[in-house]
């Protein structure tokens, strides 16, 4: 499981650079700012959150913790943070909004317009007000190294997987067996308007998804009455096109380094995308490990930052308490770093606070 969650694809270049890209920026603090009480609150789409970060969508949450999606949602609600439920999750979307907070839903939109329309109606009926459409998965990525780990998607029984389960009795009993006894065989619950196939079945990615185009985005925009966000953009021209199509927000992302191994990082793409679409909220994910990472992204123009793997590890270790503890660690770091920067609010940080300290890789 750790190999599945903690790695990217192929040579791990994109996943590794997601972390390294933050080291290319350093702060230039302002001093003698007086007594400051840092304010972390962030308002986006009419909702005020306790901090400028949230929990990124993770389709395998329930594989790391019993009812992991509910655990993440409950922790996010308790800490006043947004949580993005993955369309590849094994938890029915209808189970999440009643837990409180203001969760968002991330969809892998079917190429079939009829099924896509039915999925949009289902998401709205479930109580979600923000729909995030992921657009960077036209095909499944090359995850061949999972075979060396004994892991695969779709999940298939193997000797290696069985031995790993025996060596980790807590996971075997408290996650796998508890899930099977309480909820039955996990299925892809949210890929379409109805329950999908089991996790041990076929590929979760529709073979038709490569056919998706901007006309499909326009069709979703016409159907969806709430806020619509596109996730997985890295090119300024795509950001500009999203603005023209009436998209309400963008999440710059390379899918955690799990799609195109030579893709740019979200942090590298941020300045160009913000310049191309300055009038809509720009968000990002990928490589966030510290409060200082969040502030660097915000100084480069991001309004909200989504964090994935750290919350997954916290969830697997200590369930809701772990999620809340991880959130508080980031909040504490944000308070401390803002004070050291001489800034009161996390929003609206001056990009002049940053200096680039890495040379360009190629001229």
Short mmCIF file of C-alpha atoms in Angstrom, two decimals:
data_model
loop_
_atom_site.label_atom_id
_atom_site.label_comp_id
_atom_site.label_asym_id
_atom_site.label_seq_id
_atom_site.Cartn_x
_atom_site.Cartn_y
_atom_site.Cartn_z
CA UNK A 1 0.00 0.00 0.00
CA UNK A 2 2.79 2.44 0.82
CA UNK A 3 4.35 1.76 -2.56
CA UNK A 4 1.03 2.58 -4.24
CA UNK A 5 0.45 5.79 -2.30
CA UNK A 6 4.00 7.05 -1.99
CA UNK A 7 5.27 6.66 -5.55
CA UNK A 8 4.57 8.22 -8.91
CA UNK A 9 5.07 6.47 -12.24
CA UNK A 10 7.91 5.28 -14.44
CA UNK A 11 11.09 6.96 -13.08
CA UNK A 12 9.28 9.05 -10.43
CA UNK A 13 10.54 12.26 -12.05
CA UNK A 14 7.35 14.29 -11.76
CA UNK A 15 6.60 13.06 -8.25
CA UNK A 16 10.13 13.87 -7.11
CA UNK A 17 10.15 17.30 -8.77
CA UNK A 18 6.85 18.18 -7.12
CA UNK A 19 8.83 18.27 -3.88
CA UNK A 20 12.03 19.75 -5.29
CA UNK A 21 10.33 22.66 -7.07
CA UNK A 22 9.60 24.35 -3.75
CA UNK A 23 13.34 24.48 -3.03
CA UNK A 24 13.78 26.79 -6.02
CA UNK A 25 12.09 29.61 -4.13
CA UNK A 26 13.22 31.39 -0.96
CA UNK A 27 11.50 34.04 1.14
CA UNK A 28 12.59 37.64 1.65
CA UNK A 29 10.81 38.54 4.91
CA UNK A 30 9.68 42.04 5.82
CA UNK A 31 10.75 43.08 9.31
CA UNK A 32 9.53 45.47 12.01
CA UNK A 33 5.91 44.79 11.08
CA UNK A 34 4.71 45.30 14.65
CA UNK A 35 2.48 42.97 16.63
CA UNK A 36 0.66 40.73 14.18
CA UNK A 37 -2.10 38.20 14.76
CA UNK A 38 -1.96 36.06 11.60
CA UNK A 39 -5.31 35.37 9.95
CA UNK A 40 -5.50 32.09 8.03
CA UNK A 41 -9.12 32.32 6.90
CA UNK A 42 -9.75 32.03 3.19
CA UNK A 43 -12.97 32.67 1.29
CA UNK A 44 -13.62 31.02 -2.04
CA UNK A 45 -16.89 30.40 -3.88
CA UNK A 46 -18.75 32.19 -1.10
CA UNK A 47 -17.52 29.88 1.68
CA UNK A 48 -14.98 30.87 4.33
CA UNK A 49 -12.53 28.17 5.41
CA UNK A 50 -10.31 28.14 8.48
CA UNK A 51 -7.10 27.91 6.45
CA UNK A 52 -6.00 28.20 2.82
CA UNK A 53 -5.58 24.47 2.28
CA UNK A 54 -7.75 21.40 1.91
CA UNK A 55 -7.60 17.66 1.35
CA UNK A 56 -6.90 16.53 -2.21
CA UNK A 57 -8.91 13.75 -3.87
CA UNK A 58 -7.50 10.28 -3.22
CA UNK A 59 -9.33 7.35 -4.77
CA UNK A 60 -7.67 4.73 -2.59
CA UNK A 61 -8.50 6.28 0.78
CA UNK A 62 -10.62 3.31 1.86
CA UNK A 63 -7.69 0.98 1.12
CA UNK A 64 -5.57 2.67 3.77
CA UNK A 65 -8.19 3.03 6.48
CA UNK A 66 -11.64 1.61 7.19
CA UNK A 67 -14.11 3.99 5.54
CA UNK A 68 -11.21 6.31 4.81
CA UNK A 69 -13.23 8.79 2.75
CA UNK A 70 -15.57 9.39 5.68
CA UNK A 71 -12.57 9.75 7.99
CA UNK A 72 -11.02 12.41 5.75
CA UNK A 73 -14.33 14.23 5.38
CA UNK A 74 -14.99 14.24 9.13
CA UNK A 75 -11.48 15.50 9.88
CA UNK A 76 -11.75 18.24 7.27
CA UNK A 77 -15.15 19.36 8.56
CA UNK A 78 -13.88 19.49 12.15
CA UNK A 79 -10.92 21.65 11.09
CA UNK A 80 -12.93 23.92 8.80
CA UNK A 81 -11.20 22.75 5.61
CA UNK A 82 -12.50 21.75 2.17
CA UNK A 83 -12.26 18.08 1.23
CA UNK A 84 -12.36 16.79 -2.34
CA UNK A 85 -14.04 13.40 -2.67
CA UNK A 86 -12.51 11.39 -5.50
CA UNK A 87 -14.64 10.04 -8.31
CA UNK A 88 -12.55 6.86 -8.04
CA UNK A 89 -13.45 6.32 -4.39
CA UNK A 90 -15.23 3.25 -3.05
CA UNK A 91 -17.53 5.32 -0.84
CA UNK A 92 -20.90 6.43 -2.27
CA UNK A 93 -20.82 10.18 -2.69
CA UNK A 94 -24.15 10.48 -0.87
CA UNK A 95 -22.43 9.44 2.40
CA UNK A 96 -20.10 12.47 2.53
CA UNK A 97 -22.14 15.73 2.68
CA UNK A 98 -24.10 14.64 5.81
CA UNK A 99 -20.78 14.55 7.70
CA UNK A 100 -20.69 18.35 7.66
CA UNK A 101 -18.35 20.94 6.27
CA UNK A 102 -18.49 21.88 2.61
CA UNK A 103 -17.03 18.96 0.63
CA UNK A 104 -16.30 19.20 -3.08
CA UNK A 105 -16.67 16.39 -5.60
CA UNK A 106 -14.01 15.47 -8.16
CA UNK A 107 -15.34 13.70 -11.26
CA UNK A 108 -13.84 11.62 -14.03
CA UNK A 109 -16.43 12.66 -16.57
CA UNK A 110 -17.75 9.91 -18.88
CA UNK A 111 -17.40 10.57 -22.60
CA UNK A 112 -21.02 9.54 -23.14
CA UNK A 113 -23.09 12.73 -22.80
CA UNK A 114 -26.13 10.93 -21.38
CA UNK A 115 -24.10 9.26 -18.62
CA UNK A 116 -22.22 12.50 -17.96
CA UNK A 117 -25.48 14.42 -17.53
CA UNK A 118 -26.82 11.78 -15.16
CA UNK A 119 -23.60 11.93 -13.12
CA UNK A 120 -23.85 15.72 -12.86
CA UNK A 121 -27.44 15.43 -11.60
CA UNK A 122 -26.40 12.80 -9.06
CA UNK A 123 -23.59 14.99 -7.69
CA UNK A 124 -25.94 17.95 -7.26
CA UNK A 125 -28.64 15.81 -5.64
CA UNK A 126 -26.06 14.45 -3.19
CA UNK A 127 -25.50 17.97 -1.85
CA UNK A 128 -22.19 19.03 -3.40
CA UNK A 129 -21.94 22.66 -4.51
CA UNK A 130 -18.49 22.54 -6.14
CA UNK A 131 -17.83 20.10 -8.99
CA UNK A 132 -14.20 19.51 -9.98
CA UNK A 133 -13.68 17.83 -13.34
CA UNK A 134 -10.30 16.14 -13.77
CA UNK A 135 -9.07 16.55 -17.33
CA UNK A 136 -5.55 15.07 -17.31
CA UNK A 137 -6.45 11.36 -17.53
CA UNK A 138 -7.27 10.64 -21.19
CA UNK A 139 -5.69 7.19 -20.69
CA UNK A 140 -4.24 5.25 -17.78
CA UNK A 141 -0.62 6.09 -17.08
CA UNK A 142 2.28 3.64 -17.15
CA UNK A 143 2.31 2.22 -13.63
CA UNK A 144 4.34 -0.88 -14.43
CA UNK A 145 6.42 -0.60 -11.27
CA UNK A 146 3.31 -1.50 -9.25
CA UNK A 147 3.85 -5.05 -10.47
CA UNK A 148 7.13 -5.20 -8.55
CA UNK A 149 5.24 -4.09 -5.47
CA UNK A 150 2.55 -6.73 -5.90
CA UNK A 151 -0.09 -4.02 -6.35
CA UNK A 152 -2.30 -3.34 -9.33
CA UNK A 153 -5.29 -1.29 -10.41
CA UNK A 154 -7.69 -2.94 -10.88
CA UNK A 155 -6.83 -4.73 -7.65
CA UNK A 156 -6.02 -8.38 -8.28
CA UNK A 157 -5.22 -11.05 -5.67
CA UNK A 158 -1.63 -12.26 -5.73
CA UNK A 159 0.79 -14.19 -3.55
CA UNK A 160 2.73 -10.99 -2.87
CA UNK A 161 -0.45 -9.17 -1.81
CA UNK A 162 -1.46 -12.07 0.44
CA UNK A 163 1.97 -12.18 2.11
CA UNK A 164 1.91 -8.43 2.66
CA UNK A 165 -1.51 -8.77 4.31
CA UNK A 166 -0.26 -11.50 6.63
CA UNK A 167 2.77 -9.39 7.57
CA UNK A 168 0.48 -6.46 8.41
CA UNK A 169 -2.29 -7.95 10.58
CA UNK A 170 -3.60 -4.55 11.65
CA UNK A 171 -4.34 -3.62 8.04
CA UNK A 172 -5.65 -7.11 7.26
CA UNK A 173 -8.11 -7.14 10.17
CA UNK A 174 -8.97 -3.49 10.71
CA UNK A 175 -9.15 -2.40 7.07
CA UNK A 176 -9.64 -5.29 4.65
CA UNK A 177 -11.65 -7.76 6.74
CA UNK A 178 -13.63 -5.02 8.48
CA UNK A 179 -14.54 -3.52 5.12
CA UNK A 180 -15.60 -6.86 3.66
CA UNK A 181 -17.72 -7.71 6.70
CA UNK A 182 -19.35 -4.28 7.02
CA UNK A 183 -19.64 -3.01 3.45
CA UNK A 184 -18.95 -6.00 1.21
CA UNK A 185 -16.56 -6.05 -1.73
CA UNK A 186 -15.42 -2.48 -2.53
CA UNK A 187 -16.73 -1.04 -5.78
CA UNK A 188 -16.06 2.08 -7.79
CA UNK A 189 -19.04 3.97 -6.45
CA UNK A 190 -18.83 7.35 -8.18
CA UNK A 191 -17.48 6.99 -11.71
CA UNK A 192 -20.95 7.27 -13.21
CA UNK A 193 -24.59 7.86 -12.35
CA UNK A 194 -24.78 4.39 -10.77
CA UNK A 195 -22.50 2.10 -8.83
CA UNK A 196 -19.58 0.85 -10.90
CA UNK A 197 -17.72 -2.42 -10.93
CA UNK A 198 -15.64 -3.92 -8.11
CA UNK A 199 -12.10 -2.72 -7.45
CA UNK A 200 -10.98 -6.14 -8.66
CA UNK A 201 -12.73 -5.62 -11.98
CA UNK A 202 -11.74 -3.69 -15.09
CA UNK A 203 -9.91 -0.43 -15.53
CA UNK A 204 -11.59 2.51 -13.78
CA UNK A 205 -10.77 4.77 -16.71
CA UNK A 206 -13.19 4.70 -19.62
CA UNK A 207 -11.56 3.83 -22.92
CA UNK A 208 -13.61 6.64 -24.44
CA UNK A 209 -12.25 9.36 -22.18
CA UNK A 210 -9.54 10.26 -24.71
CA UNK A 211 -12.39 11.62 -26.85
CA UNK A 212 -13.29 14.33 -24.32
CA UNK A 213 -12.93 17.88 -25.59
CA UNK A 214 -13.81 21.45 -24.73
CA UNK A 215 -17.31 20.91 -26.08
CA UNK A 216 -17.83 18.34 -23.32
CA UNK A 217 -16.68 20.91 -20.76
CA UNK A 218 -19.20 23.37 -22.19
CA UNK A 219 -21.93 20.73 -21.88
CA UNK A 220 -21.11 20.18 -18.21
CA UNK A 221 -21.04 23.94 -17.64
CA UNK A 222 -24.53 24.21 -19.09
CA UNK A 223 -25.83 21.46 -16.80
CA UNK A 224 -24.07 22.22 -13.51
CA UNK A 225 -25.76 24.95 -11.41
CA UNK A 226 -22.95 25.24 -8.87
CA UNK A 227 -19.30 26.22 -9.07
CA UNK A 228 -17.33 24.35 -11.74
CA UNK A 229 -13.57 23.77 -11.49
CA UNK A 230 -11.15 22.10 -13.90
CA UNK A 231 -8.29 20.08 -12.40
CA UNK A 232 -5.12 19.00 -14.17
CA UNK A 233 -4.25 22.09 -16.21
CA UNK A 234 -0.61 23.19 -16.60
CA UNK A 235 -0.58 25.30 -19.79
CA UNK A 236 -1.50 29.03 -19.83
CA UNK A 237 -3.48 28.58 -23.05
CA UNK A 238 -5.70 26.00 -21.35
CA UNK A 239 -6.22 28.36 -18.41
CA UNK A 240 -7.30 31.09 -20.82
CA UNK A 241 -9.66 28.69 -22.62
CA UNK A 242 -11.17 27.61 -19.29
CA UNK A 243 -11.89 31.25 -18.48
CA UNK A 244 -13.58 31.69 -21.86
CA UNK A 245 -15.76 28.63 -21.19
CA UNK A 246 -17.09 30.14 -17.97
CA UNK A 247 -15.15 27.90 -15.58
CA UNK A 248 -15.20 29.21 -12.01
CA UNK A 249 -11.80 27.94 -10.89
CA UNK A 250 -8.71 25.96 -11.90
CA UNK A 251 -6.56 23.48 -9.99
CA UNK A 252 -3.05 23.40 -11.46
CA UNK A 253 -1.91 19.81 -11.06
CA UNK A 254 0.20 17.03 -12.57
CA UNK A 255 -1.90 14.43 -10.74
CA UNK A 256 0.65 13.98 -7.98
CA UNK A 257 3.22 12.93 -10.57
CA UNK A 258 1.09 9.93 -11.51
CA UNK A 259 0.17 10.66 -15.14
CA UNK A 260 2.94 12.12 -17.36
CA UNK A 261 6.31 11.56 -15.73
CA UNK A 262 7.94 14.47 -17.57
CA UNK A 263 5.15 16.93 -16.82
CA UNK A 264 5.88 20.30 -15.26
CA UNK A 265 4.96 20.73 -11.62
CA UNK A 266 1.98 22.80 -10.58
CA UNK A 267 4.27 25.29 -8.82
CA UNK A 268 6.29 25.76 -12.02
CA UNK A 269 3.11 26.31 -14.02
CA UNK A 270 1.40 28.69 -11.58
CA UNK A 271 2.81 32.09 -12.65
CA UNK A 272 1.97 31.61 -16.33
CA UNK A 273 -1.50 30.30 -15.61
CA UNK A 274 -2.32 33.10 -13.17
CA UNK A 275 -1.23 35.64 -15.80
CA UNK A 276 -3.41 33.94 -18.42
CA UNK A 277 -6.55 33.84 -16.25
CA UNK A 278 -6.12 36.47 -13.51
CA UNK A 279 -9.81 36.91 -12.83
CA UNK A 280 -10.69 33.36 -11.71
CA UNK A 281 -9.42 31.54 -8.60
CA UNK A 282 -6.26 29.53 -9.24
CA UNK A 283 -5.58 26.56 -6.96
CA UNK A 284 -2.91 23.87 -6.98
CA UNK A 285 -1.76 20.56 -5.54
CA UNK A 286 1.40 18.48 -5.57
CA UNK A 287 4.45 18.38 -3.31
CA UNK A 288 3.03 20.19 -0.29
CA UNK A 289 4.72 19.08 2.92
CA UNK A 290 5.08 22.27 5.00
CA UNK A 291 3.25 25.46 5.75
CA UNK A 292 6.04 27.31 3.97
CA UNK A 293 5.19 25.35 0.79
CA UNK A 294 1.62 26.60 1.03
CA UNK A 295 2.77 30.20 1.41
CA UNK A 296 5.15 29.94 -1.56
CA UNK A 297 2.31 28.72 -3.76
CA UNK A 298 0.05 31.50 -2.51
CA UNK A 299 2.70 34.14 -3.18
CA UNK A 300 2.84 32.84 -6.75
CA UNK A 301 -0.90 33.35 -7.13
CA UNK A 302 -2.70 30.30 -5.75
CA UNK A 303 -5.83 30.98 -3.72
CA UNK A 304 -6.25 27.51 -2.21
CA UNK A 305 -3.83 24.60 -1.87
CA UNK A 306 -4.76 20.92 -1.80
CA UNK A 307 -2.66 18.44 0.17
CA UNK A 308 -2.79 14.70 -0.50
CA UNK A 309 -0.24 12.19 0.75
CA UNK A 310 0.42 13.76 4.20
CA UNK A 311 -3.28 13.45 5.02
CA UNK A 312 -3.38 9.90 3.68
CA UNK A 313 -0.53 8.87 5.99
CA UNK A 314 -2.15 10.64 8.95
CA UNK A 315 -5.49 8.95 8.22
CA UNK A 316 -3.90 5.50 7.98
CA UNK A 317 -2.05 6.00 11.26
CA UNK A 318 -4.70 7.54 13.51
CA UNK A 319 -7.97 7.96 11.58
CA UNK A 320 -9.81 11.24 12.28
CA UNK A 321 -7.45 12.24 15.08
CA UNK A 322 -4.55 11.81 12.68
CA UNK A 323 -6.20 13.95 10.01
CA UNK A 324 -6.93 16.69 12.51
CA UNK A 325 -3.40 16.52 13.91
CA UNK A 326 -1.90 16.91 10.43
CA UNK A 327 -4.18 19.89 9.75
CA UNK A 328 -3.16 21.54 13.02
CA UNK A 329 0.52 21.05 12.26
CA UNK A 330 0.09 22.90 8.97
CA UNK A 331 -1.97 25.63 10.63
CA UNK A 332 0.70 26.11 13.31
CA UNK A 333 3.40 26.38 10.66
CA UNK A 334 1.34 28.90 8.70
CA UNK A 335 0.85 31.07 11.80
CA UNK A 336 4.56 30.96 12.59
CA UNK A 337 5.75 31.57 9.04
CA UNK A 338 3.36 34.46 8.45
CA UNK A 339 4.63 36.17 11.59
CA UNK A 340 8.22 35.68 10.44
CA UNK A 341 7.38 37.09 7.01
CA UNK A 342 5.80 40.16 8.57
CA UNK A 343 2.41 39.37 7.05
CA UNK A 344 -0.97 39.22 8.72
CA UNK A 345 -3.05 37.36 6.13
CA UNK A 346 -2.26 34.28 4.10
CA UNK A 347 -4.32 35.59 1.20
CA UNK A 348 -2.95 38.25 -1.10
CA UNK A 349 0.72 37.61 -0.37
CA UNK A 350 3.07 39.83 -2.38
CA UNK A 351 5.12 37.82 -4.91
CA UNK A 352 7.97 40.19 -4.07
CA UNK A 353 8.39 38.14 -0.88
CA UNK A 354 9.90 35.38 -3.03
CA UNK A 355 13.21 35.16 -4.82
CA UNK A 356 14.04 32.40 -7.29
CA UNK A 357 17.29 30.68 -6.35
CA UNK A 358 17.46 27.94 -9.01
CA UNK A 359 18.83 28.40 -12.49
CA UNK A 360 16.57 27.40 -15.35
CA UNK A 361 17.15 23.81 -16.43
CA UNK A 362 17.16 24.73 -20.11
CA UNK A 363 17.46 28.01 -21.94
#
